[in-house]
Coordinates of C-alpha atoms and ligand atoms in Angstrom, one line a residue:
Chain A
M1 CA 40.7 3.5 3.7
N2 CA 37.2 2.0 4.1
P3 CA 35.9 2.1 0.6
I4 CA 32.5 2.7 0.3
L5 CA 31.0 1.8 -3.2
V6 CA 28.4 3.8 -4.8
L7 CA 26.4 2.7 -7.7
L8 CA 25.3 5.0 -10.5
P9 CA 23.7 3.9 -13.5
A10 CA 22.8 6.5 -16.0
A11 CA 19.2 7.9 -15.9
P12 CA 17.4 6.8 -18.9
A13 CA 16.8 10.5 -19.7
G14 CA 20.6 11.2 -19.5
G15 CA 23.0 11.9 -16.9
L16 CA 23.8 10.4 -13.7
I17 CA 20.5 9.3 -11.7
A18 CA 19.2 11.6 -9.2
G19 CA 20.9 11.6 -5.8
A20 CA 24.6 11.0 -7.0
A21 CA 26.1 13.8 -5.0
E22 CA 24.0 13.1 -1.9
A23 CA 25.1 9.5 -2.1
I24 CA 28.9 10.2 -2.6
G25 CA 28.5 12.9 0.1
A26 CA 27.3 10.6 2.7
A27 CA 29.9 7.9 1.7
A28 CA 32.6 10.6 2.1
S29 CA 31.4 11.1 5.6
I30 CA 32.2 7.7 6.8
G31 CA 34.7 6.5 4.3
T32 CA 36.3 6.9 0.7
P33 CA 33.5 7.2 -1.8
I34 CA 34.3 5.0 -5.1
A35 CA 31.7 5.4 -7.6
V36 CA 30.8 2.7 -10.3
V37 CA 29.2 4.3 -13.3
T38 CA 27.5 2.6 -16.3
G39 CA 26.0 3.8 -19.3
P40 CA 26.2 4.3 -23.3
A41 CA 29.6 4.8 -24.6
D42 CA 29.5 8.4 -25.8
A43 CA 28.0 9.6 -22.5
L44 CA 30.3 7.5 -20.1
P45 CA 33.5 10.2 -19.9
G46 CA 31.0 12.9 -19.0
L47 CA 29.0 10.9 -16.5
A48 CA 32.5 9.8 -14.9
E49 CA 33.6 13.5 -14.4
Q50 CA 30.4 14.4 -13.0
A51 CA 30.8 11.6 -10.4
A52 CA 34.4 12.9 -9.6
S53 CA 32.9 16.4 -9.4
F54 CA 30.6 15.1 -6.6
G55 CA 33.8 13.9 -4.7
A56 CA 34.3 10.3 -6.0
A57 CA 37.9 9.5 -5.2
R58 CA 37.9 6.9 -8.0
V59 CA 35.1 6.4 -10.7
H60 CA 35.1 2.8 -12.3
T61 CA 33.2 3.0 -15.5
A62 CA 31.4 0.4 -17.9
V63 CA 29.6 0.6 -21.2
V64 CA 26.1 -0.5 -21.1
E65 CA 24.1 0.4 -24.2
G66 CA 20.9 0.4 -22.4
A67 CA 18.7 -1.7 -25.0
E68 CA 18.4 -4.4 -22.2
L69 CA 17.1 -4.0 -18.8
G70 CA 18.9 -4.5 -15.5
A71 CA 21.1 -7.6 -16.1
P72 CA 24.0 -6.0 -18.1
A73 CA 24.2 -3.1 -15.6
A74 CA 24.1 -5.7 -12.7
D75 CA 27.2 -7.5 -14.4
A76 CA 29.3 -4.1 -14.0
F77 CA 28.3 -3.4 -10.6
E78 CA 29.0 -6.9 -9.5
A79 CA 32.6 -6.8 -10.9
A80 CA 33.1 -3.4 -9.3
A81 CA 32.0 -4.7 -6.0
R82 CA 34.1 -7.8 -6.1
L83 CA 37.2 -5.6 -7.0
V84 CA 36.7 -2.9 -4.7
Q85 CA 35.3 -5.2 -1.6
P86 CA 33.6 -2.3 0.2
E87 CA 32.3 -2.1 3.4
L88 CA 29.1 -0.4 2.3
V89 CA 27.4 0.0 -1.2
L90 CA 25.4 3.0 -1.4
V91 CA 22.7 3.5 -3.9
P92 CA 20.1 6.3 -4.3
A93 CA 16.6 4.9 -4.2
T94 CA 15.4 5.8 -7.4
V95 CA 13.8 3.5 -9.7
E96 CA 17.0 2.3 -11.4
G97 CA 18.9 2.6 -8.3
R98 CA 16.5 0.1 -6.6
E99 CA 16.7 -2.1 -9.8
A100 CA 20.6 -2.1 -9.4
A101 CA 20.6 -2.8 -5.5
G102 CA 18.3 -5.5 -5.6
R103 CA 20.2 -7.3 -8.3
L104 CA 23.7 -6.9 -6.8
A105 CA 22.3 -8.2 -3.4
A106 CA 21.1 -11.2 -5.1
R107 CA 24.2 -11.9 -6.8
L108 CA 26.4 -11.3 -3.6
R109 CA 23.6 -12.8 -1.3
A110 CA 24.4 -9.8 0.7
P111 CA 22.1 -7.8 3.1
I112 CA 20.0 -4.8 1.9
A113 CA 19.1 -1.7 4.1
A114 CA 16.0 -0.1 2.4
D115 CA 15.3 3.6 2.0
I116 CA 17.7 4.7 4.7
V117 CA 17.8 8.2 5.7
G118 CA 21.3 8.5 7.3
V119 CA 24.7 6.8 7.8
A120 CA 27.1 6.6 10.6
R121 CA 30.2 4.7 11.9
D122 CA 30.6 3.5 15.4
E123 CA 33.2 1.3 17.0
Q124 CA 31.8 -1.9 15.1
G125 CA 31.4 -0.5 11.6
V126 CA 28.7 1.2 9.6
V127 CA 25.2 1.8 11.0
V128 CA 22.2 3.0 8.9
R129 CA 19.1 4.9 10.0
H130 CA 15.7 4.1 8.8
S131 CA 12.5 6.3 9.4
V132 CA 9.8 3.5 9.8
Y133 CA 6.0 3.5 9.5
G134 CA 5.7 7.1 7.9
G135 CA 8.3 8.7 10.5
A136 CA 6.7 7.1 13.4
Y137 CA 9.7 5.0 14.4
D138 CA 13.6 5.7 14.0
V139 CA 15.5 2.6 13.6
E140 CA 19.2 1.9 13.3
S141 CA 20.7 -1.4 11.9
A142 CA 24.1 -3.0 10.9
A143 CA 24.9 -5.7 8.9
T144 CA 26.4 -8.9 10.6
Y145 CA 28.3 -9.9 7.5
G146 CA 28.7 -7.4 4.2
P147 CA 28.9 -5.7 2.7
L148 CA 25.6 -3.9 3.6
I149 CA 23.7 -2.6 0.1
A150 CA 21.9 0.6 1.2
T151 CA 19.5 2.3 -1.1
M152 CA 19.2 5.9 0.2
R153 CA 16.1 8.1 0.4
L154 CA 16.6 11.1 -1.8
G155 CA 16.6 14.4 0.1
S156 CA 17.3 12.9 3.3
I157 CA 21.3 13.7 3.5
D158 CA 22.8 16.9 3.4
D159 CA 26.4 15.9 3.2
R160 CA 28.3 17.0 0.2
A161 CA 31.9 16.2 -0.7
E162 CA 34.5 18.3 -2.3
A163 CA 35.2 17.5 -5.9
A164 CA 38.0 15.4 -6.6
A165 CA 40.4 15.1 -9.5
P166 CA 38.9 12.6 -12.0
D167 CA 40.5 9.2 -11.6
V168 CA 38.6 7.0 -14.3
Q169 CA 39.4 3.4 -14.4
P170 CA 37.4 1.2 -17.0
L171 CA 36.3 -2.0 -15.2
E172 CA 36.9 -5.4 -16.7
V173 CA 33.4 -7.0 -17.0
T174 CA 32.6 -10.5 -18.0
A175 CA 29.0 -10.3 -19.3
S176 CA 26.8 -12.9 -17.5
G177 CA 24.6 -13.5 -20.7
W178 CA 21.5 -13.5 -18.4
R179 CA 18.2 -13.3 -19.7
A180 CA 17.0 -9.6 -19.9
A181 CA 14.1 -7.7 -21.1
T182 CA 14.3 -5.5 -23.9
I183 CA 13.5 -1.8 -24.1
E184 CA 11.5 -0.7 -27.1
S185 CA 11.5 3.2 -26.5
F186 CA 11.9 5.7 -23.9
E187 CA 9.5 8.7 -23.4
P188 CA 10.8 11.5 -21.1
I189 CA 8.2 13.3 -18.7
A190 CA 7.9 17.0 -19.7
Q191 CA 9.2 18.5 -16.6
V192 CA 9.0 22.4 -15.7
S193 CA 12.8 22.6 -15.4
T194 CA 12.7 25.9 -13.1
R195 CA 10.8 23.8 -10.5
P196 CA 12.5 22.0 -7.8
D197 CA 12.5 18.0 -7.7
L198 CA 9.6 16.8 -5.3
R199 CA 12.1 14.4 -3.6
T200 CA 14.6 16.9 -2.6
A201 CA 12.6 20.3 -2.2
K202 CA 12.9 22.4 0.6
R203 CA 9.2 23.9 0.0
I204 CA 6.3 21.8 -1.3
V205 CA 2.7 22.9 -2.3
S206 CA 0.4 19.7 -2.7
G207 CA -3.0 19.5 -3.9
G208 CA -5.7 16.9 -3.4
R209 CA -9.1 15.9 -4.5
G210 CA -10.7 19.3 -3.1
L211 CA -9.0 21.0 -6.2
G212 CA -11.6 19.4 -8.4
S213 CA -10.1 19.2 -11.8
K214 CA -6.9 19.2 -13.7
E215 CA -7.7 22.7 -15.0
Q216 CA -8.1 24.2 -11.5
F217 CA -5.1 22.1 -10.2
A218 CA -3.1 24.9 -11.9
L219 CA -3.8 27.0 -8.6
I220 CA -1.3 24.8 -7.1
E221 CA 1.2 25.0 -9.8
Q222 CA 0.9 28.8 -9.7
L223 CA 1.4 29.0 -5.8
A224 CA 4.3 26.4 -6.1
D225 CA 6.0 28.8 -8.3
T226 CA 5.6 31.9 -6.5
L227 CA 7.1 30.1 -3.6
G228 CA 10.0 28.4 -5.7
A229 CA 8.3 25.1 -4.3
A230 CA 7.8 21.6 -5.6
V231 CA 4.2 20.4 -6.6
G232 CA 2.9 17.4 -4.7
A233 CA -0.4 15.5 -4.8
S234 CA -2.4 13.0 -2.9
R235 CA -3.4 9.7 -4.2
A236 CA -6.7 10.9 -4.9
A237 CA -5.6 13.9 -7.2
V238 CA -3.3 11.4 -9.0
D239 CA -5.9 8.8 -9.6
A240 CA -8.3 11.4 -10.9
G241 CA -5.8 12.7 -13.5
Y242 CA -5.0 16.2 -12.0
V243 CA -1.1 15.4 -12.0
E244 CA 1.3 12.7 -13.0
P245 CA 1.8 9.8 -10.5
S246 CA 5.4 11.1 -9.8
A247 CA 3.8 13.9 -7.9
Q248 CA 2.2 11.5 -5.3
V249 CA 3.2 12.2 -1.6
G250 CA 2.6 9.4 1.0
Q251 CA 2.9 5.7 1.9
T252 CA 2.8 4.5 -1.7
G253 CA 4.3 7.7 -3.2
T254 CA 7.3 9.9 -2.3
S255 CA 8.1 10.4 1.2
V256 CA 9.3 13.9 1.9
S257 CA 10.9 16.0 4.8
P258 CA 10.7 19.5 3.3
D259 CA 11.0 22.9 5.6
L260 CA 7.3 23.8 4.4
Y261 CA 4.7 21.5 3.5
L262 CA 1.5 23.5 2.4
A263 CA -1.5 20.9 1.9
V264 CA -4.6 22.2 -0.1
G265 CA -7.9 20.2 -0.3
I266 CA -6.2 17.3 1.0
S267 CA -8.2 15.6 4.1
G268 CA -4.9 14.1 5.5
A269 CA -5.5 10.3 5.4
I270 CA -3.1 8.2 7.3
Q271 CA -1.5 7.1 4.1
H272 CA -0.8 10.6 3.1
R273 CA 0.5 11.7 6.4
A274 CA 2.9 8.9 6.4
G275 CA 4.6 10.6 3.5
M276 CA 5.0 14.0 5.0
Q277 CA 4.7 14.2 8.5
T278 CA 8.0 14.8 9.2
A279 CA 8.2 18.2 7.7
K280 CA 9.4 21.0 9.8
T281 CA 6.3 23.3 9.2
I282 CA 3.1 22.2 7.8
V283 CA 0.3 24.3 6.8
A284 CA -3.2 23.1 5.6
I285 CA -6.1 24.6 3.9
D286 CA -9.5 22.5 3.9
R287 CA -13.1 23.5 4.1
D288 CA -13.7 20.5 6.5
A289 CA -12.8 21.6 10.1
S290 CA -12.7 17.9 11.2
A291 CA -10.2 17.1 8.4
P292 CA -7.4 15.0 9.9
I293 CA -4.8 16.9 8.3
F294 CA -5.5 19.8 10.9
E295 CA -4.3 17.4 13.7
I296 CA -0.6 17.7 12.5
A297 CA -0.8 21.0 11.0
D298 CA 1.3 24.1 12.6
L299 CA -1.3 26.4 10.8
G300 CA -4.6 25.1 9.8
V301 CA -6.9 27.2 7.8
V302 CA -10.5 26.3 7.6
G303 CA -12.0 27.8 4.4
D304 CA -12.8 27.3 0.5
L305 CA -9.5 26.9 -1.1
F306 CA -10.8 28.7 -4.5
T307 CA -10.8 32.1 -2.7
I308 CA -7.8 31.5 -0.2
V309 CA -5.2 30.3 -2.8
P310 CA -5.6 33.1 -5.1
Q311 CA -5.6 35.6 -2.4
L312 CA -2.2 33.7 -0.9
T313 CA -0.5 33.8 -4.3
A314 CA -1.2 37.3 -4.7
A315 CA -0.2 38.2 -1.2
L316 CA 3.0 36.5 -1.6
E317 CA 3.5 38.1 -4.8
A318 CA 3.1 41.5 -3.4
R319 CA 5.7 40.6 -0.7
K320 CA 8.1 40.0 -3.1
G321 CA 7.5 43.4 -4.6
Chain B
M1 CA -0.1 -20.5 -18.9
K2 CA 0.6 -20.5 -15.1
I3 CA 0.6 -16.8 -13.4
V4 CA 2.1 -16.7 -10.0
V5 CA 1.1 -13.6 -8.1
L6 CA 2.9 -12.9 -4.8
L7 CA 0.6 -11.7 -2.1
K8 CA 2.3 -10.2 0.9
P9 CA 0.3 -9.9 4.2
V10 CA 1.2 -6.7 5.9
P11 CA -0.4 -4.5 9.1
D12 CA -3.1 -2.7 7.7
T13 CA -2.1 1.0 6.8
Y14 CA -5.5 2.4 7.7
G15 CA -4.9 1.2 11.4
Q16 CA -1.8 2.4 14.0
R17 CA 1.0 0.3 12.9
V18 CA 3.4 -0.7 15.7
L19 CA 7.1 -1.9 16.0
D20 CA 8.2 -4.1 18.9
L21 CA 10.8 -2.1 20.8
E22 CA 12.7 -4.9 21.8
T23 CA 12.9 -6.9 18.4
G24 CA 12.6 -4.0 15.9
L25 CA 9.9 -6.4 14.3
A26 CA 6.5 -5.5 13.5
D27 CA 4.0 -6.3 16.3
R28 CA 1.5 -8.4 14.4
A29 CA -0.9 -8.7 17.3
A30 CA -1.1 -4.7 17.6
S31 CA -2.8 -4.4 14.0
E32 CA -5.1 -6.3 11.5
T33 CA -3.0 -8.0 8.9
V34 CA -4.4 -7.4 5.6
I35 CA -3.1 -8.4 1.9
D36 CA -0.9 -5.4 0.7
E37 CA -3.1 -3.4 -1.6
I38 CA -0.5 -3.6 -4.4
G39 CA -0.7 -7.3 -4.6
E40 CA -4.3 -7.3 -5.0
R41 CA -3.8 -4.9 -7.9
A42 CA -1.4 -7.5 -9.4
L43 CA -3.7 -10.2 -8.7
E44 CA -6.3 -8.1 -10.6
A45 CA -4.3 -7.9 -13.4
A46 CA -3.5 -11.4 -13.7
L47 CA -7.4 -12.4 -13.3
Q48 CA -8.3 -10.0 -16.0
H49 CA -5.8 -11.7 -18.2
A50 CA -7.0 -15.1 -17.3
E51 CA -10.7 -14.3 -18.0
Q52 CA -9.7 -13.0 -21.4
A53 CA -7.3 -15.6 -22.6
G54 CA -9.3 -18.6 -20.9
D55 CA -6.1 -20.8 -20.8
A56 CA -4.3 -19.2 -17.9
E57 CA -4.2 -20.6 -14.3
V58 CA -3.8 -17.8 -11.6
V59 CA -1.9 -19.0 -8.3
V60 CA -1.2 -16.7 -5.5
L61 CA 2.2 -17.4 -3.2
S62 CA 2.9 -16.1 0.1
M63 CA 5.7 -16.4 2.6
A64 CA 4.0 -15.4 5.9
P65 CA 3.5 -16.6 9.5
A66 CA 0.8 -19.5 9.8
E67 CA -1.7 -17.3 11.0
S68 CA -1.9 -15.0 8.1
Q69 CA -3.7 -17.7 6.2
S70 CA -6.9 -15.9 6.0
A71 CA -5.2 -13.2 4.0
L72 CA -4.2 -15.7 1.5
R73 CA -8.0 -16.7 1.3
K74 CA -9.0 -13.4 0.0
G75 CA -6.8 -13.8 -3.0
L76 CA -8.8 -17.2 -3.6
A77 CA -11.8 -15.4 -2.8
M78 CA -10.9 -12.9 -5.7
G79 CA -10.4 -15.5 -8.3
A80 CA -7.3 -17.1 -8.0
A81 CA -7.4 -21.0 -8.8
S82 CA -5.1 -22.1 -5.8
A83 CA -2.6 -20.8 -3.3
V84 CA 0.9 -21.7 -2.0
H85 CA 1.6 -20.7 1.5
V86 CA 5.4 -20.9 2.6
A87 CA 5.1 -20.7 6.7
D88 CA 8.1 -21.7 8.9
E89 CA 9.1 -20.7 12.3
R90 CA 12.6 -20.5 11.1
L91 CA 11.6 -17.6 8.7
A92 CA 10.9 -15.0 11.5
G93 CA 12.6 -11.9 10.8
A94 CA 13.8 -13.1 7.4
D95 CA 15.7 -10.4 5.6
Y96 CA 15.7 -9.4 1.9
V97 CA 17.8 -11.9 0.6
R98 CA 16.4 -14.8 2.7
T99 CA 12.7 -13.9 1.5
A100 CA 13.9 -13.6 -1.9
E101 CA 15.6 -17.0 -1.8
V102 CA 12.6 -18.8 -0.2
L103 CA 10.3 -17.3 -2.7
A104 CA 12.6 -18.0 -5.8
A105 CA 12.6 -21.8 -4.3
A106 CA 8.8 -22.0 -4.0
L107 CA 8.5 -20.5 -7.5
R108 CA 10.6 -23.2 -8.9
K109 CA 8.6 -26.0 -7.1
T110 CA 5.2 -24.6 -8.4
G111 CA 6.6 -23.7 -11.8
F112 CA 5.8 -20.5 -13.6
D113 CA 5.3 -18.8 -16.9
L114 CA 5.1 -15.3 -15.5
V115 CA 5.6 -14.0 -11.9
I116 CA 3.7 -10.6 -10.9
T117 CA 4.5 -8.7 -7.7
G118 CA 3.6 -5.3 -6.3
D119 CA 6.6 -2.8 -6.8
A120 CA 7.0 -2.2 -3.2
S121 CA 5.2 -3.2 0.0
T122 CA 3.7 -0.7 2.3
D123 CA 5.7 -2.2 5.3
G124 CA 9.0 -2.9 3.8
T125 CA 8.9 -0.1 1.3
G126 CA 12.3 -1.7 -0.2
G127 CA 10.9 -2.0 -4.0
V128 CA 13.6 -4.6 -4.5
M129 CA 12.0 -8.0 -4.5
A130 CA 11.0 -8.3 -8.2
A131 CA 14.7 -7.4 -9.3
M132 CA 16.1 -10.0 -6.9
L133 CA 13.8 -12.6 -7.9
A134 CA 14.5 -12.1 -11.7
E135 CA 18.2 -12.8 -10.7
M136 CA 17.8 -15.9 -8.7
L137 CA 15.5 -17.4 -11.3
D138 CA 17.7 -16.3 -14.2
A139 CA 14.5 -14.9 -15.7
P140 CA 14.0 -11.3 -17.3
G141 CA 12.6 -9.0 -15.0
I142 CA 10.4 -5.8 -15.7
T143 CA 9.9 -3.6 -12.6
R144 CA 7.3 -1.0 -12.3
L145 CA 5.0 -1.7 -15.2
E146 CA 1.9 0.7 -15.4
S147 CA 0.2 -1.2 -18.1
L148 CA 0.6 -5.0 -19.0
E149 CA -0.2 -7.1 -21.9
I150 CA 0.3 -10.8 -21.7
T151 CA 0.5 -13.0 -24.9
A152 CA 1.4 -16.7 -25.0
D153 CA 5.3 -16.2 -25.1
A154 CA 5.8 -12.6 -23.9
V155 CA 4.7 -9.8 -21.6
R156 CA 4.9 -6.3 -22.5
G157 CA 4.1 -2.7 -21.0
T158 CA 5.0 0.7 -20.2
R159 CA 7.3 0.9 -17.2
A160 CA 7.4 4.0 -15.0
T161 CA 11.3 4.9 -14.3
D162 CA 13.3 7.8 -13.4
G163 CA 12.3 10.9 -15.6
G164 CA 10.0 9.1 -17.8
T165 CA 8.4 5.9 -19.1
M166 CA 9.5 3.1 -21.3
V167 CA 8.1 0.4 -23.5
V168 CA 9.5 -2.6 -22.4
Q169 CA 9.1 -6.3 -23.1
A170 CA 10.4 -9.9 -22.1
A171 CA 10.1 -13.4 -23.4
L172 CA 8.3 -15.7 -20.6
P173 CA 9.1 -17.2 -18.3
A174 CA 9.5 -13.4 -16.6
V175 CA 9.2 -11.7 -13.3
V176 CA 7.4 -8.4 -13.4
S177 CA 6.3 -5.9 -11.0
V178 CA 3.4 -3.4 -11.2
T179 CA 2.7 0.1 -9.8
E180 CA -0.6 2.0 -8.4
A181 CA -1.4 2.9 -11.9
L182 CA -3.0 -0.4 -12.6
P183 CA -6.7 -0.7 -12.3
D184 CA -8.2 -1.2 -8.6
P185 CA -8.6 -4.6 -7.4
R186 CA -12.1 -6.0 -7.4
F187 CA -14.0 -6.7 -4.1
P188 CA -14.5 -10.5 -3.7
A189 CA -18.3 -11.6 -4.4
L190 CA -19.9 -13.8 -2.0
R191 CA -19.9 -16.6 -4.3
G192 CA -16.2 -15.9 -4.6
I193 CA -15.8 -16.3 -0.9
M194 CA -17.7 -19.4 -0.6
N195 CA -15.6 -21.1 -3.5
A196 CA -12.5 -20.1 -1.6
K197 CA -13.1 -22.5 1.1
K198 CA -12.8 -25.5 -1.6
K199 CA -9.9 -24.2 -3.3
P200 CA -6.5 -26.0 -2.6
V201 CA -3.9 -24.1 -0.3
E202 CA -0.5 -25.9 -0.5
Q203 CA 1.3 -25.4 3.0
L204 CA 5.1 -25.5 2.7
T205 CA 7.9 -25.4 5.1
L206 CA 11.7 -24.9 4.2
D207 CA 12.2 -28.3 4.2
D208 CA 9.7 -28.8 1.2
L209 CA 11.8 -26.1 -0.9
P210 CA 14.5 -26.8 -3.5
L211 CA 16.7 -24.1 -2.0
D212 CA 19.6 -25.5 -3.5
E213 CA 18.3 -24.8 -6.8
V214 CA 18.6 -21.0 -6.3
G215 CA 21.9 -21.2 -4.7
A216 CA 20.6 -21.0 -1.0
A217 CA 21.5 -23.1 1.8
L218 CA 19.2 -24.5 4.4
D219 CA 21.2 -24.3 7.5
E220 CA 21.9 -20.4 7.0
T221 CA 18.8 -19.4 8.4
A222 CA 20.3 -19.3 12.0
A223 CA 22.3 -16.3 11.1
P224 CA 20.7 -13.2 10.0
R225 CA 22.8 -10.7 7.7
S226 CA 21.6 -7.8 9.3
I227 CA 20.4 -6.6 12.8
M228 CA 18.5 -3.7 14.2
T229 CA 20.8 -1.9 16.5
S230 CA 18.2 0.4 18.0
V231 CA 14.6 1.3 17.6
A232 CA 12.7 4.6 19.2
E233 CA 9.3 5.6 18.7
R234 CA 9.1 9.5 17.7
P235 CA 6.7 11.8 19.7
P236 CA 3.5 12.2 17.9
R237 CA 3.2 15.6 16.1
S238 CA 0.6 17.8 17.9
A239 CA -1.8 20.7 16.4
G240 CA -0.8 24.2 16.0
T241 CA -3.1 27.1 15.4
I242 CA -6.4 26.6 13.5
I243 CA -7.9 29.5 11.9
T244 CA -11.3 30.0 10.1
D245 CA -11.1 32.3 7.1
E246 CA -12.7 35.4 7.3
G247 CA -11.7 36.8 4.1
D248 CA -8.3 37.3 4.8
A249 CA -7.0 33.9 5.4
G250 CA -4.6 34.1 2.2
E251 CA -3.1 37.2 3.7
R252 CA -2.6 35.4 7.0
I253 CA -0.9 32.3 5.8
A254 CA 1.3 34.9 3.7
A255 CA 2.2 36.6 6.9
F256 CA 3.0 33.5 8.8
L257 CA 5.3 32.1 6.0
A258 CA 7.2 35.3 6.0
E259 CA 7.5 35.3 10.0
R260 CA 8.9 32.0 9.3
R261 CA 11.1 32.9 6.5
L262 CA 9.5 30.5 4.6
A263 CA 8.5 32.9 1.8
Ligands
FAD1 C1 -2.1 0.9 0.6 C2 -2.8 2.2 0.4 C3 -1.9 3.2 0.0 C4 -2.1 4.6 -0.1 N1 -1.0 5.6 -0.5 C5 -1.4 6.8 -0.5 C6 -0.4 7.9 -0.8 O1 0.8 7.4 -1.0 N2 -0.6 9.2 -0.6 C7 -2.0 9.7 -0.6 O2 -2.3 10.7 -0.7 N3 -3.0 8.8 -0.4 C8 -2.7 7.4 -0.4 N4 -3.5 6.4 0.0 C9 -5.0 7.0 -0.1 C10 -5.6 7.5 1.1 O3 -6.3 6.7 1.9 C11 -6.6 8.7 0.7 O4 -7.7 8.0 -0.3 C12 -6.3 10.0 -0.1 O5 -5.0 10.3 0.6 C13 -7.4 10.8 -0.3 O6 -6.9 12.0 -0.8 P1 -7.2 13.5 -0.7 O7 -7.2 14.1 0.5 O8 -7.0 14.4 -1.9 O9 -8.9 13.1 -0.8 P2 -10.0 13.3 0.2 O10 -9.9 12.5 1.5 O11 -11.3 13.2 -0.6 O12 -10.0 14.7 0.8 C14 -10.4 16.0 -0.2 C15 -10.3 17.1 0.9 O13 -10.8 18.1 0.2 C16 -11.6 19.2 0.8 N5 -12.0 20.2 -0.2 C17 -12.9 19.9 -1.0 N6 -13.6 21.0 -1.8 C18 -12.8 21.9 -1.2 C19 -12.6 23.5 -1.3 N7 -13.5 24.2 -2.2 N8 -11.9 24.3 -0.4 C20 -11.1 23.5 0.5 N9 -11.2 22.2 0.8 C21 -12.0 21.3 0.0 C22 -12.5 18.2 1.4 O14 -13.1 18.7 2.7 C23 -11.4 17.0 1.9 O15 -10.9 17.1 3.2 C24 -3.5 4.9 -0.2 C25 -4.5 4.1 0.2 C26 -4.2 2.7 0.7 C27 -5.2 1.9 1.0

């Protein structure tokens, strides 16, 4: 039955961490998805039900109240891995997901495959795919002895599993009592709820230093909303405070592969391209004809963004009727 | 107080980074090796604390091939007091667990009150090392700090996590990782570069490390836990149509998007 264990810590803001449906879908494509869900006692039944609705054949649960960072959830993940003896452990590569993966790998001394973009099975077992150096290379890897613990890049896998009838089994966890950091408070980021998540969006409008100010960055938000797109940014725009750090696309931000990537006032530094050059269609607006972004754009427009973007937004609105 | 900052020599992201299509490993000869910028930010945070508090010693630690030592020297030139360099041919192609075991053992040997690392390297992009080290060292771990405040017995700061930020604190000894939200690293001054030549660099091999103290075996090096099964280069992307705005570029982009069913 090839059990694949999916680690799903609760997100600090509530709900399962992002990427849960994707990870369970990927697991189902090569084996039987078994989820392990951790979270506060009052939220746990809802979280488990959600994991089942994404297709987990079985859901193991463990209460983690969340005042301590890392180690208590790792106790539960370790117990689940020892119980299930999975061939592969899949974890969405969010902040809490990477934390869980790293801690479990240290405890089991098991191999990690980081930031994978695909899973498959061949005669010898599970193979995972990576996109390396900003999409310049496609690499496949496999474990020599397992289980392989893989963190999965969000937005990379289209497989979704059918909902399963909830089979929820509380885990028996022995607390390791390991030293942990204490969480004093949590502040959620105010999200525009109608805007798609950058990591999984099919369309992205990104703004760079060329926007000039936080106020003028609103042009990017308006265009994004007209297109039903997520908002992205270059590191220079983040550093200048035009937009929050989670919007950063690139080498040290989010790696994205949307159907459309519209870059505005972004020169296309190599570290920015590393995070977006696998997009299906790239459109760029920049006043400097020699900006490197034009080397990879399907449509490049040389001109002033402050006249082009409002016109584009209006034209798109007009087409919508 | 002893603060150990982990520095990783990586292929310079400003250059063309090349993978060896036979081994799947970085072709180190093809590009310049530099300290990963996020490690420099971690070092900057440590140095700023040491300058204020006065009683802190800052040590930089790397596990890297022998020829990467010049990168470590940059850490000394920025202001670290000493460096520890673990270099051993048996570590070529070491995976995450092996790397964490070696770094954890080196940290046990060196001793530490606080370990600061970058949240993720630009070549591995795994973002798991700090959590692994916290586990192997049985120390509290805080990943992705956007700010940090170090006191005599604790570290505290704002952690960027999924959907928000949290204020977190841990008693020392502890392991933390930091994000790019931390201040830009300083450039080494000429005096720093001159002084760096006189600062101690401790050279260690696997045989010098207390691997058993972190639950690792020495002879295990022969068996990699995971292997690359294939490596292929993607064809580079080429440029499409470039137009210059003649007053109707917004309309033309809208038409292009409509034609491709992207609007
Ligand atoms: C280790 C490392 C990691 C990095 N990671 C990232 C990363 O993840 N993501 C990232 O983006 N960068 C990253 N960088 C930074 C990167 O090198 C660039 O500095 C950054 O991408 C530049 O952002 P930008 O294109 O917005 O700014 P600039 O390069 O300054 O470009 C601004 C552009 O706006 C154009 N412009 C200005 N005004 C107008 C106007 N009115 N109309 C039209 N166009 C206009 C200009 O012609 C210019 O091309 C990293 C760097 C390092 C060293």
